[in-house]
mmCIF file of C-alpha atoms and ligand atoms in Angstrom:
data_model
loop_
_atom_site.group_PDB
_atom_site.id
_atom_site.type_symbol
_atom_site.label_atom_id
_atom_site.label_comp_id
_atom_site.label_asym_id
_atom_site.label_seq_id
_atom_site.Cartn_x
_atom_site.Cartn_y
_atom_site.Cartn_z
ATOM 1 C CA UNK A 45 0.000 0.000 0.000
ATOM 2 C CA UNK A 46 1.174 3.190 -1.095
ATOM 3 C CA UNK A 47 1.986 6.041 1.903
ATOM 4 C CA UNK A 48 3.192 9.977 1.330
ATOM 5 C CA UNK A 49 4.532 11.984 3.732
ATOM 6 C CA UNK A 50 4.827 15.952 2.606
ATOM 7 C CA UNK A 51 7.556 18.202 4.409
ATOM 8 C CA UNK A 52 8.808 21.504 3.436
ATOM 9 C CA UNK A 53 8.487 21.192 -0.777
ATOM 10 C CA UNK A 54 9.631 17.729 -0.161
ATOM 11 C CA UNK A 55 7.439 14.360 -0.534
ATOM 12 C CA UNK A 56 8.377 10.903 0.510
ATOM 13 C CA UNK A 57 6.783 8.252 -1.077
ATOM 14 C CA UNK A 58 6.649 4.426 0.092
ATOM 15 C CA UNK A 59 5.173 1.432 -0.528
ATOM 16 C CA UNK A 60 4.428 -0.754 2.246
ATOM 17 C CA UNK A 61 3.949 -4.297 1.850
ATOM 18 C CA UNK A 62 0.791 -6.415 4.004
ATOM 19 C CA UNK A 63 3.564 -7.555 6.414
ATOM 20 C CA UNK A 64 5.287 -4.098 7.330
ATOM 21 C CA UNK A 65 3.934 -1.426 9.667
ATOM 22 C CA UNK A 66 1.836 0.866 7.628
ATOM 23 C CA UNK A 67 2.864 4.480 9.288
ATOM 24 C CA UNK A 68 0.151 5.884 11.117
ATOM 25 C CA UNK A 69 -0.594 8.472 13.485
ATOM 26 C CA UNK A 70 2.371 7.665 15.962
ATOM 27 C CA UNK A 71 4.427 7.439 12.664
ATOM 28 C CA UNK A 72 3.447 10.848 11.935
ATOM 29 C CA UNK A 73 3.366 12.321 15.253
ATOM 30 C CA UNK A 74 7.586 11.252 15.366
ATOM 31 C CA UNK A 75 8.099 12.659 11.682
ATOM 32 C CA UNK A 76 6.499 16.192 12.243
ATOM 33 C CA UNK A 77 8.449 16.390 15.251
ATOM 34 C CA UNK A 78 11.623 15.425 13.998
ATOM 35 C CA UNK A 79 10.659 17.954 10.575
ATOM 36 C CA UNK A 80 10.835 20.772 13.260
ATOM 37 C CA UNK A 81 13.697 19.644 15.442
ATOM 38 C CA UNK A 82 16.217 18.890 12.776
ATOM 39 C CA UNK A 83 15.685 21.241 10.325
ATOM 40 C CA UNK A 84 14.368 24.208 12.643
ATOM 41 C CA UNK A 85 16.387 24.045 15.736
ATOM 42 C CA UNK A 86 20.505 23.664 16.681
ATOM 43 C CA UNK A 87 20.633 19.945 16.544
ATOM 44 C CA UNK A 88 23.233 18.417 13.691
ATOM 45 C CA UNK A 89 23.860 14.919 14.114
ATOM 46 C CA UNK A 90 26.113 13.273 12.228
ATOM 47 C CA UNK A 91 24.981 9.106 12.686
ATOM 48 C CA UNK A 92 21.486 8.676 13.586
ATOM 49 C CA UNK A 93 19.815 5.433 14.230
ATOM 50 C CA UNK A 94 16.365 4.336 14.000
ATOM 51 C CA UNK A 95 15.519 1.114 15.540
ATOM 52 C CA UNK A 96 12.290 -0.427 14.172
ATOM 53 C CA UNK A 97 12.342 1.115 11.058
ATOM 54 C CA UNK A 98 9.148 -0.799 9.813
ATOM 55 C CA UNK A 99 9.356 0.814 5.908
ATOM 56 C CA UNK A 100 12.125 3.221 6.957
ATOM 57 C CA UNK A 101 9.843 5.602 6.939
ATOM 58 C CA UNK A 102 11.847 7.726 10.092
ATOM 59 C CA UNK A 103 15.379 6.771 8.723
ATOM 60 C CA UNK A 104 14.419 7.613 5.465
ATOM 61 C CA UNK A 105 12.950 11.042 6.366
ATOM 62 C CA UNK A 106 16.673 11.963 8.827
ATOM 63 C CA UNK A 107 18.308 10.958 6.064
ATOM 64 C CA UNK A 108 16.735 13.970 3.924
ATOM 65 C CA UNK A 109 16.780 16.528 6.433
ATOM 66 C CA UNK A 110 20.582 15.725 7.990
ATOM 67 C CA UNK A 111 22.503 13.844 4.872
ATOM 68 C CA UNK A 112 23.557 11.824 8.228
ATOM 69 C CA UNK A 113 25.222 8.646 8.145
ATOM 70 C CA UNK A 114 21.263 6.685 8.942
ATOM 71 C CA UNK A 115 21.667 3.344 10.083
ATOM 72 C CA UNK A 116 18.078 1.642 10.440
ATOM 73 C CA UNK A 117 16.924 -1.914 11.806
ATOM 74 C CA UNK A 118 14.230 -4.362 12.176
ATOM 75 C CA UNK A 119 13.506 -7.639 13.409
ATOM 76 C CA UNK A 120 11.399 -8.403 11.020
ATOM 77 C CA UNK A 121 13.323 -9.583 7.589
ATOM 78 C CA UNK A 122 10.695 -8.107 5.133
ATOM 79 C CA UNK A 123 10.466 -5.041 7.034
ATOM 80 C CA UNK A 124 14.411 -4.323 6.357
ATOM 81 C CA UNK A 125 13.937 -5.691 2.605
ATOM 82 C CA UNK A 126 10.687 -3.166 2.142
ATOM 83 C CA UNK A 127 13.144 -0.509 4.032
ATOM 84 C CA UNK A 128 15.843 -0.926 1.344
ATOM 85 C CA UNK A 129 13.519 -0.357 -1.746
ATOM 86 C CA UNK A 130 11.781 2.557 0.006
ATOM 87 C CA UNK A 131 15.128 4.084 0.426
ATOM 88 C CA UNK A 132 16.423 3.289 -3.155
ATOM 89 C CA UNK A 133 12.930 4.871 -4.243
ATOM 90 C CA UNK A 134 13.745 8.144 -2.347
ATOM 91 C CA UNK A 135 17.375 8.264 -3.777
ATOM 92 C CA UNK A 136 18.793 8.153 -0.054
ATOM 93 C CA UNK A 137 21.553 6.375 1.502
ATOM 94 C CA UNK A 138 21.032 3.821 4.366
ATOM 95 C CA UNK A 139 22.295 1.228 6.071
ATOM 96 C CA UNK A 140 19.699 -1.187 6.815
ATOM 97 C CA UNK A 141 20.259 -4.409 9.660
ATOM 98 C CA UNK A 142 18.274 -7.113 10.831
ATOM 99 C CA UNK A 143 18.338 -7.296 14.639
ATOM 100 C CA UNK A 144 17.075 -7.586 17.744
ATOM 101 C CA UNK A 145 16.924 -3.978 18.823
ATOM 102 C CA UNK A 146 20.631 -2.752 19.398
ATOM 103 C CA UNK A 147 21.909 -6.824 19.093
ATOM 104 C CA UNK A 148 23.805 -5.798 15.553
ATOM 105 C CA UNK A 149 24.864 -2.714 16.329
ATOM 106 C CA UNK A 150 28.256 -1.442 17.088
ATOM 107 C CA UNK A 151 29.158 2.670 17.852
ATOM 108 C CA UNK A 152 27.613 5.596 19.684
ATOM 109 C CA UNK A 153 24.965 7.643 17.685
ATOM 110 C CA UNK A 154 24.356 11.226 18.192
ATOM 111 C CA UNK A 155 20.462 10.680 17.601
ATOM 112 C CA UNK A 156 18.813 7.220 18.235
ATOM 113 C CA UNK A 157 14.887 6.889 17.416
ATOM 114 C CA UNK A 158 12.587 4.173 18.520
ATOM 115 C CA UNK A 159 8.925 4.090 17.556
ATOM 116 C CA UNK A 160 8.293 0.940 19.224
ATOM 117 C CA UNK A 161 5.563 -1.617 19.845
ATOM 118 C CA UNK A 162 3.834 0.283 22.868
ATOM 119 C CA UNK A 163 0.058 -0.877 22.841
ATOM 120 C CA UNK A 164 -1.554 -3.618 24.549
ATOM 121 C CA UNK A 165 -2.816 -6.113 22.146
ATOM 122 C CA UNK A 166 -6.002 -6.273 21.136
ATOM 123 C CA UNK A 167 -8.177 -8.747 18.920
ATOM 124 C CA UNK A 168 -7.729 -5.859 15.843
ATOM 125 C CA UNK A 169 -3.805 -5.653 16.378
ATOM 126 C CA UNK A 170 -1.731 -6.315 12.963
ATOM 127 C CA UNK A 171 0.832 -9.051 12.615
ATOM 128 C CA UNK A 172 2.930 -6.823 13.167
ATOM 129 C CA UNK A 173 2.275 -5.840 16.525
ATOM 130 C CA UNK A 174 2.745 -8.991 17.744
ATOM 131 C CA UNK A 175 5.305 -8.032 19.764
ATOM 132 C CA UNK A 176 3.121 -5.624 21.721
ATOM 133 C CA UNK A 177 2.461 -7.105 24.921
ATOM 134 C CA UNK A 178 6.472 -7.866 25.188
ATOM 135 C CA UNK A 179 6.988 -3.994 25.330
ATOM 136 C CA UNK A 180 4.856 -3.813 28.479
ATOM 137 C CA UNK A 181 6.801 -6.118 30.572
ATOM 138 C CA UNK A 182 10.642 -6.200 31.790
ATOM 139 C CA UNK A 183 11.845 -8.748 29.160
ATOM 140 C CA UNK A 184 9.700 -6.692 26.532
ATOM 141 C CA UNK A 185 10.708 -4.383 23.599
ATOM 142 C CA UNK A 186 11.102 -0.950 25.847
ATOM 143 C CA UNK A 187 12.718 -1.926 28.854
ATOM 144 C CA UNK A 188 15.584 -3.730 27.023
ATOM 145 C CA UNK A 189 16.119 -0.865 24.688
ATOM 146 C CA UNK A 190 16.141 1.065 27.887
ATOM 147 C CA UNK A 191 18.673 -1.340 28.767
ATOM 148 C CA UNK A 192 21.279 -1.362 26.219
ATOM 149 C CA UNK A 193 20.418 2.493 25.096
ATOM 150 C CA UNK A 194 23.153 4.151 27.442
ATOM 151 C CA UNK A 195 25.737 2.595 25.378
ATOM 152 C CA UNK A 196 24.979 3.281 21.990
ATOM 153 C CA UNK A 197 24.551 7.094 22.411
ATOM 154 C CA UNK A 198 27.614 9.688 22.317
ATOM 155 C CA UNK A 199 27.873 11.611 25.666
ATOM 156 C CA UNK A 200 25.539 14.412 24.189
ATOM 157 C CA UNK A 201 23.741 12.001 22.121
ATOM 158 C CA UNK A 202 19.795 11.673 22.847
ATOM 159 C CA UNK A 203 17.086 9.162 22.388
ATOM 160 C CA UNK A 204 13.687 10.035 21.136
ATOM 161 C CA UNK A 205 11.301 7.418 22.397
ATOM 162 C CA UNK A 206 7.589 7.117 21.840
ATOM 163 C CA UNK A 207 4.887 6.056 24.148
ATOM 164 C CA UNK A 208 1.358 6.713 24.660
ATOM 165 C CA UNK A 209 -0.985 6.940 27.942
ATOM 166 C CA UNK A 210 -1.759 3.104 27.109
ATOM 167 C CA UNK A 211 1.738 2.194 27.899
ATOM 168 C CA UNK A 212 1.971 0.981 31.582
ATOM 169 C CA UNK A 213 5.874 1.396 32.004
ATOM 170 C CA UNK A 214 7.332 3.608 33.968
ATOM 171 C CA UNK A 215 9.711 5.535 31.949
ATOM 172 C CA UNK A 216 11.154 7.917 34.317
ATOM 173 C CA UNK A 217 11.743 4.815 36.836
ATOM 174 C CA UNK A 218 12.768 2.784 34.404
ATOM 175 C CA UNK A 219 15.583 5.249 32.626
ATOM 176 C CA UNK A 220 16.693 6.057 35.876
ATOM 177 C CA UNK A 221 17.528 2.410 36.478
ATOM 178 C CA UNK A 222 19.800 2.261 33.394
ATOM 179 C CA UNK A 223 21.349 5.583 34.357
ATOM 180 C CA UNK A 224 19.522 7.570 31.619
ATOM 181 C CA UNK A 225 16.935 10.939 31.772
ATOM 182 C CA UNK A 226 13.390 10.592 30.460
ATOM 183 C CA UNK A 227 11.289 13.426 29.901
ATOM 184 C CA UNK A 228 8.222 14.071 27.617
ATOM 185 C CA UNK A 229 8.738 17.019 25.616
ATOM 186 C CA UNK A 230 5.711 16.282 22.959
ATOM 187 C CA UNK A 231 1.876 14.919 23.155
ATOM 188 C CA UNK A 232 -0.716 15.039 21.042
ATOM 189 C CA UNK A 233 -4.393 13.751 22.316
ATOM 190 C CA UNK A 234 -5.590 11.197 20.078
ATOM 191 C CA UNK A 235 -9.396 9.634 20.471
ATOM 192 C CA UNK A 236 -8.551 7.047 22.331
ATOM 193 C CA UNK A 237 -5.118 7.678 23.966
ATOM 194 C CA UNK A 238 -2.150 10.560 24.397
ATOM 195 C CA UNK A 239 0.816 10.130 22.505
ATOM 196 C CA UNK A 240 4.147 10.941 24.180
ATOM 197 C CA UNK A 241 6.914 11.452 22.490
ATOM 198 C CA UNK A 242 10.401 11.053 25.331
ATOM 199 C CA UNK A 243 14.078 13.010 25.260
ATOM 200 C CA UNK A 244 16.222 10.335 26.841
ATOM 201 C CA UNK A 245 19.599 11.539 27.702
ATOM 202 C CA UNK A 246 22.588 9.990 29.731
ATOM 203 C CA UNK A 247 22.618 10.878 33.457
HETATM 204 C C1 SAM B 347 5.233 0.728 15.630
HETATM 205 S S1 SAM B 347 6.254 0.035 14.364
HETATM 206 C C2 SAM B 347 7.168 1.493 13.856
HETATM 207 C C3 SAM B 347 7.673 1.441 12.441
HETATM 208 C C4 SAM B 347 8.305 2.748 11.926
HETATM 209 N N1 SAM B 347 9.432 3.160 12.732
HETATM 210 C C5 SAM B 347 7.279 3.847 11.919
HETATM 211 O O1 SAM B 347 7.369 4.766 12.754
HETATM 212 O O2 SAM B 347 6.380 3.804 11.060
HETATM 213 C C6 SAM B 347 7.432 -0.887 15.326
HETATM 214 C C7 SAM B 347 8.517 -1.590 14.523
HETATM 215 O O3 SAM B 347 9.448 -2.163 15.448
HETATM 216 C C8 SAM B 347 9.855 -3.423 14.970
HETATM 217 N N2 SAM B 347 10.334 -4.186 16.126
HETATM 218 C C9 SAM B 347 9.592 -4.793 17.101
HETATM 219 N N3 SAM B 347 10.397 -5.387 17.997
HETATM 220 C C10 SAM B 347 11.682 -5.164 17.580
HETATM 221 C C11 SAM B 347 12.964 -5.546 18.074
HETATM 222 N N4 SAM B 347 13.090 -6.272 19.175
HETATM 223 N N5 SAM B 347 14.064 -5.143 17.404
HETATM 224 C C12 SAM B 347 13.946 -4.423 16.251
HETATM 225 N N6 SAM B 347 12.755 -4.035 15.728
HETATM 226 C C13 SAM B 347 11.645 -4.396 16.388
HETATM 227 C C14 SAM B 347 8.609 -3.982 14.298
HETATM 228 O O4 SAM B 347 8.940 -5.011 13.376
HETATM 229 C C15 SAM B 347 8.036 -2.719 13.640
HETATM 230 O O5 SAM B 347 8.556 -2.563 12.349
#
């Protein structure tokens, strides 16, 4: 299924196959955000990784904005395979990993994004979000990116980490724990839930 994203005079276009997150509102909620704070305000990474990529959607759009090195992963194969023709289709340079969160990943990053799975699952949840009800417990998707986070970013490096009010985890409690700052500095009320968009920083 075809999805376009408009910034600026710019347009990203992607096709997303049945078995890759289609973009939605949290999608969209990350990319405005990150429209404003990359091209608007002081930040300048220079590597920038976006875990859970989905159709690269995130990576593809830093990529634009920054010309950063973008390094983007997924546990899901086809998700990395759509990733890689989504960012050969918007003439942009990644470099796409499967793995298990930060498990492939060597380096510090100046910027690292994770739009994970963060609902409770429910009878309508995609394939895809199969992984949803890990995220809410301590072996789950958040807490062990929480986990491993501190040592992928540089020492002025952040983490932009999305939640919503359906999440039951602790962030502040939990970041604390792995020596790390969380603080919301974006929401936006949706029908059903708030999204909440986290800085994480080292301690
Ligand atoms: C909510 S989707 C976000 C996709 C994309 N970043 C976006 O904003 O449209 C979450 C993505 O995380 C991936 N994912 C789930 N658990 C993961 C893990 N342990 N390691 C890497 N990726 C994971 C899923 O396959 C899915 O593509």
């Amino acid at each position: 299924m075809r999805f376009y994203y408009h910034f600026g005079e710019q347009q990203i276009v992607l096709e997303v196959s049945d078995d890759v997150y289609y973009p939605r509102e949290d999608s969209v909620f990350m990319a405005d955000f990150l429209v404003d704070f990359l091209s608007k305000r002081r930040m300048k990474p220079k590597r920038i990784l976006d875990v859970g990529t989905g159709s690269g959607f995130l990576a593809i759009l830093c990529f634009l904005l920054t010309g950063a090195k973008v390094t983007a992963v997924d546990i899901n194969r086809k998700a990395v395979e759509c990733a890689r023709k989504n960012a050969a289709r918007n003439r942009c340079r990644l470099i796409l990993i499967e793995s298990d969160l930060f498990e492939g990943i060597r380096g510090k990053y100046d910027l690292v994004l994770f739009n994970p799975p963060y609902l409770p699952p429910s009878p309508e949840s995609d394939k895809h979000l199969g992984t949803a009800k890990k995220a809410l417990t301590e072996s789950g998707e958040i807490p062990r990116f929480l986990l491993k986070l501190s040592g992928h970013l540089t020492s002025d490096g952040i983490a932009l980490l999305l939640a919503s009010s359906l999440t039951p985890v602790d962030m502040e409690k939990l970041s604390q724990r792995n020596k790390l700052k969380a603080m919301v500095i974006q929401t936006k009320k949706l029908d059903w839930e708030e999204l909440m968009l986290y800085k994480i920083t080292s301690l």
